[in-house]
Coordinates of C-alpha atoms and ligand atoms in Angstrom, one line a residue:
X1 CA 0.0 0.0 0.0
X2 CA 1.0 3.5 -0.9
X3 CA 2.8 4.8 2.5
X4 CA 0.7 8.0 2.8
X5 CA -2.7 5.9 1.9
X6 CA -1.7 3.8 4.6
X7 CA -1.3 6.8 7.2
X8 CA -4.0 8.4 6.3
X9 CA -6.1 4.7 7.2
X10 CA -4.6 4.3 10.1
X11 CA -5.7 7.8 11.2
X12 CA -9.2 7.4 10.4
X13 CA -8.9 4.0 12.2
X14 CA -7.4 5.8 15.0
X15 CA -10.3 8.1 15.2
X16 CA -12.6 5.2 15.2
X17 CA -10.8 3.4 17.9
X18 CA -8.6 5.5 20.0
X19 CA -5.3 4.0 20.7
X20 CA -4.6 2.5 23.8
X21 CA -1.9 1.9 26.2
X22 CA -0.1 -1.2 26.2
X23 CA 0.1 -1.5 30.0
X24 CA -3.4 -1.2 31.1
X25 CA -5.7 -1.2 27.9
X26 CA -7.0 2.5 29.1
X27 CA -7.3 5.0 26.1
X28 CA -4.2 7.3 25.4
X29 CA -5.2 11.0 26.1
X30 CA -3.1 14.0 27.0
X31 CA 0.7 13.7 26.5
X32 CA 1.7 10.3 26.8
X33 CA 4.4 8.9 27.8
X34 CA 6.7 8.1 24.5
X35 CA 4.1 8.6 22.5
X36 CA 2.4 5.3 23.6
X37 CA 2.4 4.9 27.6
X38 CA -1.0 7.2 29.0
X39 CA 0.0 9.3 31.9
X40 CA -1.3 7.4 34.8
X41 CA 1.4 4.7 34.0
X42 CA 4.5 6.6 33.2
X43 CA 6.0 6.1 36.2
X44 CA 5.8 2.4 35.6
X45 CA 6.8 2.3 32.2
X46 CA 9.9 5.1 33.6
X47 CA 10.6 2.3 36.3
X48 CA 10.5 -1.0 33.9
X49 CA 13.0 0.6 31.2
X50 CA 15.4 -1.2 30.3
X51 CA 18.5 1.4 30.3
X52 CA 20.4 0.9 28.2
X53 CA 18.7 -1.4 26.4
X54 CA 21.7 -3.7 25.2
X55 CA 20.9 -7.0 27.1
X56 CA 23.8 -8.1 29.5
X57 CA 25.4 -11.1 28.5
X58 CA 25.8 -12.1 32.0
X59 CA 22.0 -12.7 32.8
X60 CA 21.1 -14.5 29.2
X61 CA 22.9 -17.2 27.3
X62 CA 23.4 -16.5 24.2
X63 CA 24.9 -17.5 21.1
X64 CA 25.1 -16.5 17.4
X65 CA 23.9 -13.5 17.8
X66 CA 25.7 -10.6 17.5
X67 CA 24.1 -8.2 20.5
X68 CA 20.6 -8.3 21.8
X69 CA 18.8 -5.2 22.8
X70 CA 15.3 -4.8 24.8
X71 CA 12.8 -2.0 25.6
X72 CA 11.7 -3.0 29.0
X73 CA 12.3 -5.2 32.0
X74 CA 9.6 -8.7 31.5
X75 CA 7.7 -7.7 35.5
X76 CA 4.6 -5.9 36.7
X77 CA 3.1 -3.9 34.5
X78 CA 4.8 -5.0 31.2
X79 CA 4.2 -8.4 31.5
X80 CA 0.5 -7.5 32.4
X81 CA 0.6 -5.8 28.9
X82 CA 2.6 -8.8 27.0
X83 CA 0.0 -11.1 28.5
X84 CA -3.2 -9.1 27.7
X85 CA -1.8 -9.6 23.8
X86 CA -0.9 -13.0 23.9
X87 CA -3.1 -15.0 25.8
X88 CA -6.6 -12.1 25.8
X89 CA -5.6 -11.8 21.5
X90 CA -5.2 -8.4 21.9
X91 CA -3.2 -7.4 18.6
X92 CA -3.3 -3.7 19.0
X93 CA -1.1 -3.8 21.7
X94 CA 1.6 -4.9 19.3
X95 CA 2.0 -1.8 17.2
X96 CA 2.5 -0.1 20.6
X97 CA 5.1 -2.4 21.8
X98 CA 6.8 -1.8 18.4
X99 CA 6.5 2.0 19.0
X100 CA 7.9 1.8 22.4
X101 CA 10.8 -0.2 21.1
X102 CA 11.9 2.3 18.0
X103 CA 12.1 5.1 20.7
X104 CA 13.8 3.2 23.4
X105 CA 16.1 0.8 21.8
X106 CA 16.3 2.8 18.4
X107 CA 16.1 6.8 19.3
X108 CA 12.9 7.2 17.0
X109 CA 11.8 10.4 18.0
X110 CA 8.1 9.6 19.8
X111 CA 4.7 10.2 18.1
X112 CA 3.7 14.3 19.0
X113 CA 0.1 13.4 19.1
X114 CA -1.6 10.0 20.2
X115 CA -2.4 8.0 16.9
X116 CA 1.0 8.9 15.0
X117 CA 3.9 6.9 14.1
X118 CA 7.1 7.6 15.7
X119 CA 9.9 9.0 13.2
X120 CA 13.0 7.5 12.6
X121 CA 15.5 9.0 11.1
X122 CA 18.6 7.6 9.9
X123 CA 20.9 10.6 9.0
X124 CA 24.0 8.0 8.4
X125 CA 21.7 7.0 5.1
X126 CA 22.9 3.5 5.7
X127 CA 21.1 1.4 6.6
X128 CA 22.0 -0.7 10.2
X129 CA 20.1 -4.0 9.0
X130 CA 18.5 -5.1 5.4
X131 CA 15.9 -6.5 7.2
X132 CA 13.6 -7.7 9.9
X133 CA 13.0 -11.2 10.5
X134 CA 10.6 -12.4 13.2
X135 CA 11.1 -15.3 15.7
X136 CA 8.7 -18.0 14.6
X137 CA 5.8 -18.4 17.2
X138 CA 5.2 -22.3 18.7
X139 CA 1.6 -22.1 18.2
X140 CA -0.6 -20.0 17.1
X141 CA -4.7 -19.7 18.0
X142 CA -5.1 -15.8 17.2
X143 CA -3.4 -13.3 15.2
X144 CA -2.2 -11.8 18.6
X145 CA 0.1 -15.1 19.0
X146 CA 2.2 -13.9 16.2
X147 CA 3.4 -11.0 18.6
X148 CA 6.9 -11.0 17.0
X149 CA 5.0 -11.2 13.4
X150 CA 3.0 -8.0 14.6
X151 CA 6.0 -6.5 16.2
X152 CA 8.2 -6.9 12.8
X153 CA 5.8 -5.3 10.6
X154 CA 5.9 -2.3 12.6
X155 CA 9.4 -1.8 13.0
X156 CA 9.5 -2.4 9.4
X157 CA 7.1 0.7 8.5
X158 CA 9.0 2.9 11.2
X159 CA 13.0 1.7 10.3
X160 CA 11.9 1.4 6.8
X161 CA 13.0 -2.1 6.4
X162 CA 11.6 -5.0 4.3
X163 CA 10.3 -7.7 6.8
X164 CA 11.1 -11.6 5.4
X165 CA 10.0 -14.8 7.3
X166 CA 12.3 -17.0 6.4
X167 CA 12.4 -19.4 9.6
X168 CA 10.2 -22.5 10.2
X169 CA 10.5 -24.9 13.2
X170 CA 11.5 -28.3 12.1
X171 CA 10.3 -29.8 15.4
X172 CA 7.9 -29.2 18.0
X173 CA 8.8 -27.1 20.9
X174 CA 7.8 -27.3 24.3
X175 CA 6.7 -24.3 26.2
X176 CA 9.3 -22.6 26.9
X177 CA 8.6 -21.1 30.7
X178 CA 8.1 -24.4 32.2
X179 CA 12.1 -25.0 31.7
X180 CA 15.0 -24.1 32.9
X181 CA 18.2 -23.3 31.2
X182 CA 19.7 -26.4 30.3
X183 CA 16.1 -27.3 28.6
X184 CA 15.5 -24.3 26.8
X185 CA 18.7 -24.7 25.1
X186 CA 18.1 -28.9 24.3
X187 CA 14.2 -28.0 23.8
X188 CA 15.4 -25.0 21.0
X189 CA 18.8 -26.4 19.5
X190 CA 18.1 -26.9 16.2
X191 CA 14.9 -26.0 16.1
X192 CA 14.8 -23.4 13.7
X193 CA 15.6 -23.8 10.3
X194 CA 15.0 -21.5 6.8
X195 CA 12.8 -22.6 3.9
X196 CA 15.1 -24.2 1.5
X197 CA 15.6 -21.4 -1.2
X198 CA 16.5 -19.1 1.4
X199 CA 19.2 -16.6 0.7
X200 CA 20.4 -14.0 3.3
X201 CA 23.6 -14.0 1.7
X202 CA 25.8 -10.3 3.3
X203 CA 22.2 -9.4 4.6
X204 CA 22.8 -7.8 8.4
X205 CA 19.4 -8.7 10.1
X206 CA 17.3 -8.0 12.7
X207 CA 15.9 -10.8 14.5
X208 CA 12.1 -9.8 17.1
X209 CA 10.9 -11.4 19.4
X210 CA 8.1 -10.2 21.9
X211 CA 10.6 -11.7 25.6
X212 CA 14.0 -12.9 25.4
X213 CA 14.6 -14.5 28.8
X214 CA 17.7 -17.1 28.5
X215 CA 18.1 -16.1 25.0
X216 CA 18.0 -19.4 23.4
X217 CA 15.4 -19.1 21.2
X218 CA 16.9 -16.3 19.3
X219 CA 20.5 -17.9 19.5
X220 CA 18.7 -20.8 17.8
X221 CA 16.9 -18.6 15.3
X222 CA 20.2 -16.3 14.7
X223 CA 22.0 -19.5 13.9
X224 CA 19.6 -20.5 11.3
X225 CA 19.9 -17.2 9.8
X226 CA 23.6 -17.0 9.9
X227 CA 23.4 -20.9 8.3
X228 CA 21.4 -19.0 5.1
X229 CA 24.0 -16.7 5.1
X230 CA 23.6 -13.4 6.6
X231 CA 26.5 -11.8 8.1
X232 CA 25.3 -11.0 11.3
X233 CA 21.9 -10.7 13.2
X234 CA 20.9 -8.7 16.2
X235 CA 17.8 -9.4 18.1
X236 CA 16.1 -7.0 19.8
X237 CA 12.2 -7.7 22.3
X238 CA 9.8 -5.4 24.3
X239 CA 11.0 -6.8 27.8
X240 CA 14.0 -9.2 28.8
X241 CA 13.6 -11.3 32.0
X242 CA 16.5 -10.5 33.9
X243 CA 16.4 -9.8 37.7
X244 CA 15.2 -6.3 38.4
X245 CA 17.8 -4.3 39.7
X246 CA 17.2 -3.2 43.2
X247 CA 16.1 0.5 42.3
X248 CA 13.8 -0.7 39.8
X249 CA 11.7 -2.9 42.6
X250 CA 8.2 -1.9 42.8
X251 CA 7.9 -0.2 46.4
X252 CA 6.8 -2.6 49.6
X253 CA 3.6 -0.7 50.4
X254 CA 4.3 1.0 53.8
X255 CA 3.0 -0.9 56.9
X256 CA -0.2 -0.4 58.3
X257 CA 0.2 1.8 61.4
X258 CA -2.8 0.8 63.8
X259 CA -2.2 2.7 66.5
X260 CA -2.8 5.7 65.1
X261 CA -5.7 4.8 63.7
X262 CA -7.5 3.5 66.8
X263 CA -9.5 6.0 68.2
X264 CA -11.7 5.4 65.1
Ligands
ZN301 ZN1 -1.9 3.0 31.0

C-alpha cells in the first residue's frame, strides 16, 4: 500500500478506535508517555526501562547473535501488557510495543500526538540491517500469538526495512517457561531452520521477538539465519527477563500503622 494511503487509514482508524496503552488497555489522552504509555502509567513504564537497552550477556545465554537489545524489564506492568496480547488476542497492543521499542532501543523520535507513528531517522543513510526477520511463534490460536509477526511489521514501517520470514520450526517445541536453562537450550537447538531457497547472503538482520529470557530461542533462530547466510543478526524484544535491579523494585507498600488509627 502506498505509504501516505496507509497513514491516512490508520488515522481514520485511529479516530474510530482510540489507541490505547499497552500496560493497562486504558485510552491514550493527553501527553503520553513516548508517545504510547498514558499518563497514569509513566512512572511504571519510567521504572520498567530497560536502560540501556543492550541486554547483558551475564544474565542470558546467548549464542550467534551478534548483541541483543530490549525495551523493558519482562515484570509488573509490562508483562501484564505482554500477557493481555498474547493470551486475551489483543493485537493492538503490538503496534505499541513496536513504537515503544523504536524510541527506546532505536532513538525514533516519539509520536507528538496520540495516533501517530514515531519517526526514525537515519541521518548516516545506511542502513543498520537489510531486514527484519521475526522469531517464529510455537503455536498459534489468534493473530495476537504472532506477537513477533506484529512487532516486525511495525518496526519495518517505522526503520523502513523489508520484513522476510524465512524461519520455520522443524520440530515441536515445548513451552518454553516451564524449563530451565539447560532445557531451553536442548528443547530449541536446532529447532529453527530457513525454507530451503533461502538466501540472506551479506544481509545484516534483525531478528524480534516479543521476551528474550535465557536467550535461546533467538541464539537458535540467529543461527539459522547466519546458516542462510547473513553476516550477522541482532535481536532486539519489548522486555527481557532479567532480575530487576534493586532500584527498579516496585515499592513494599508501607506498613499499616494501627495505633494511630484506633481511636476510630
Ligand atoms: Zn496506562
Amino acid at each position: 500500500m502506498n505509504p501516505q494511503v496507509e497513514a491516512a487509514a490508520e488515522r481514520l482508524l485511529n479516530l474510530l478506535y482510540p489507541r490505547r496503552c499497552p500496560l493497562c488497555g486504558g485510552v491514550v489522552y493527553g501527553t503520553p508517555w513516548n508517545g504510547a504509555v498514558c499518563p497514569d502509567c509513566a512512572r511504571e513504564a519510567d521504572r520498567l526501562c530497560h536502560q540501556p537497552p543492550r541486554l547483558p550477556a551475564t544474565e542470558h545465554e546467548f549464542y550467534a547473535v551478534n548483541t541483543a537489545a530490549g525495551a523493558f524489564y519482562y515484570a509488573d506492568g509490562v508483562r501484564h501488557g505482554i500477557l493481555l496480547c498474547k493470551e486475551f488476542g489483543k493485537p493492538w497492543f503490538a503496534r505499541e510495543f513496536a513504537d515503544l521499542i523504536a524510541v527506546l532501543v532505536y532513538g525514533a523520535e516519539p509520536a507528538p500526538v496520540p495516533g501517530r507513528m514515531p519517526v526514525y531517522q537515519n541521518l548516516t543513510g545506511i542502513p543498520l540491517y537489510h531486514a527484519i526477520v521475526p522469531v517464529v511463534p510455537r503455536e498459534k490460536r489468534h493473530p495476537a500469538d504472532n506477537l513477533p509477526l506484529l512487532l516486525a511489521r511495525r518496526l519495518g514501517r517505522i526503520l523502513d526495512l523489508p520484513v522476510l520470514c524465512p524461519l520455520v520450526t522443524t520440530r515441536s517445541i515445548r513451552p518454553q517457561k516451564t524449563l530451565d536453562l539447560a532445557q531451553r537450550q536442548k528443547n530449541t537447538n536446532g529447532a529453527y531452520a530457513c525454507r530451503p531457497g533461502t538466501d540472506l547472503t551479506g544481509k545484516r538482520i534483525l531478528l524480534v521477538d516479543d521476551i528474550i529470557t535465557s536467550g535461546s530461542t533467538v541464539s537458535a533462530c540467529a543461527l539459522a539465519l547466519l546458516a542462510a547466510g547473513a553476516v550477522a543478526v541482532d535481536a532486539v524484544c519489548i522486555a527481557a527477563a532479567e532480575d530487576l535491579p534493586r532500584e527498579k523494585q516496585k515499592p513494599k507498600p508501607a506498613k499499616r500503622k494501627f495505633k494511630e488509627n484506633s481511636h476510630q
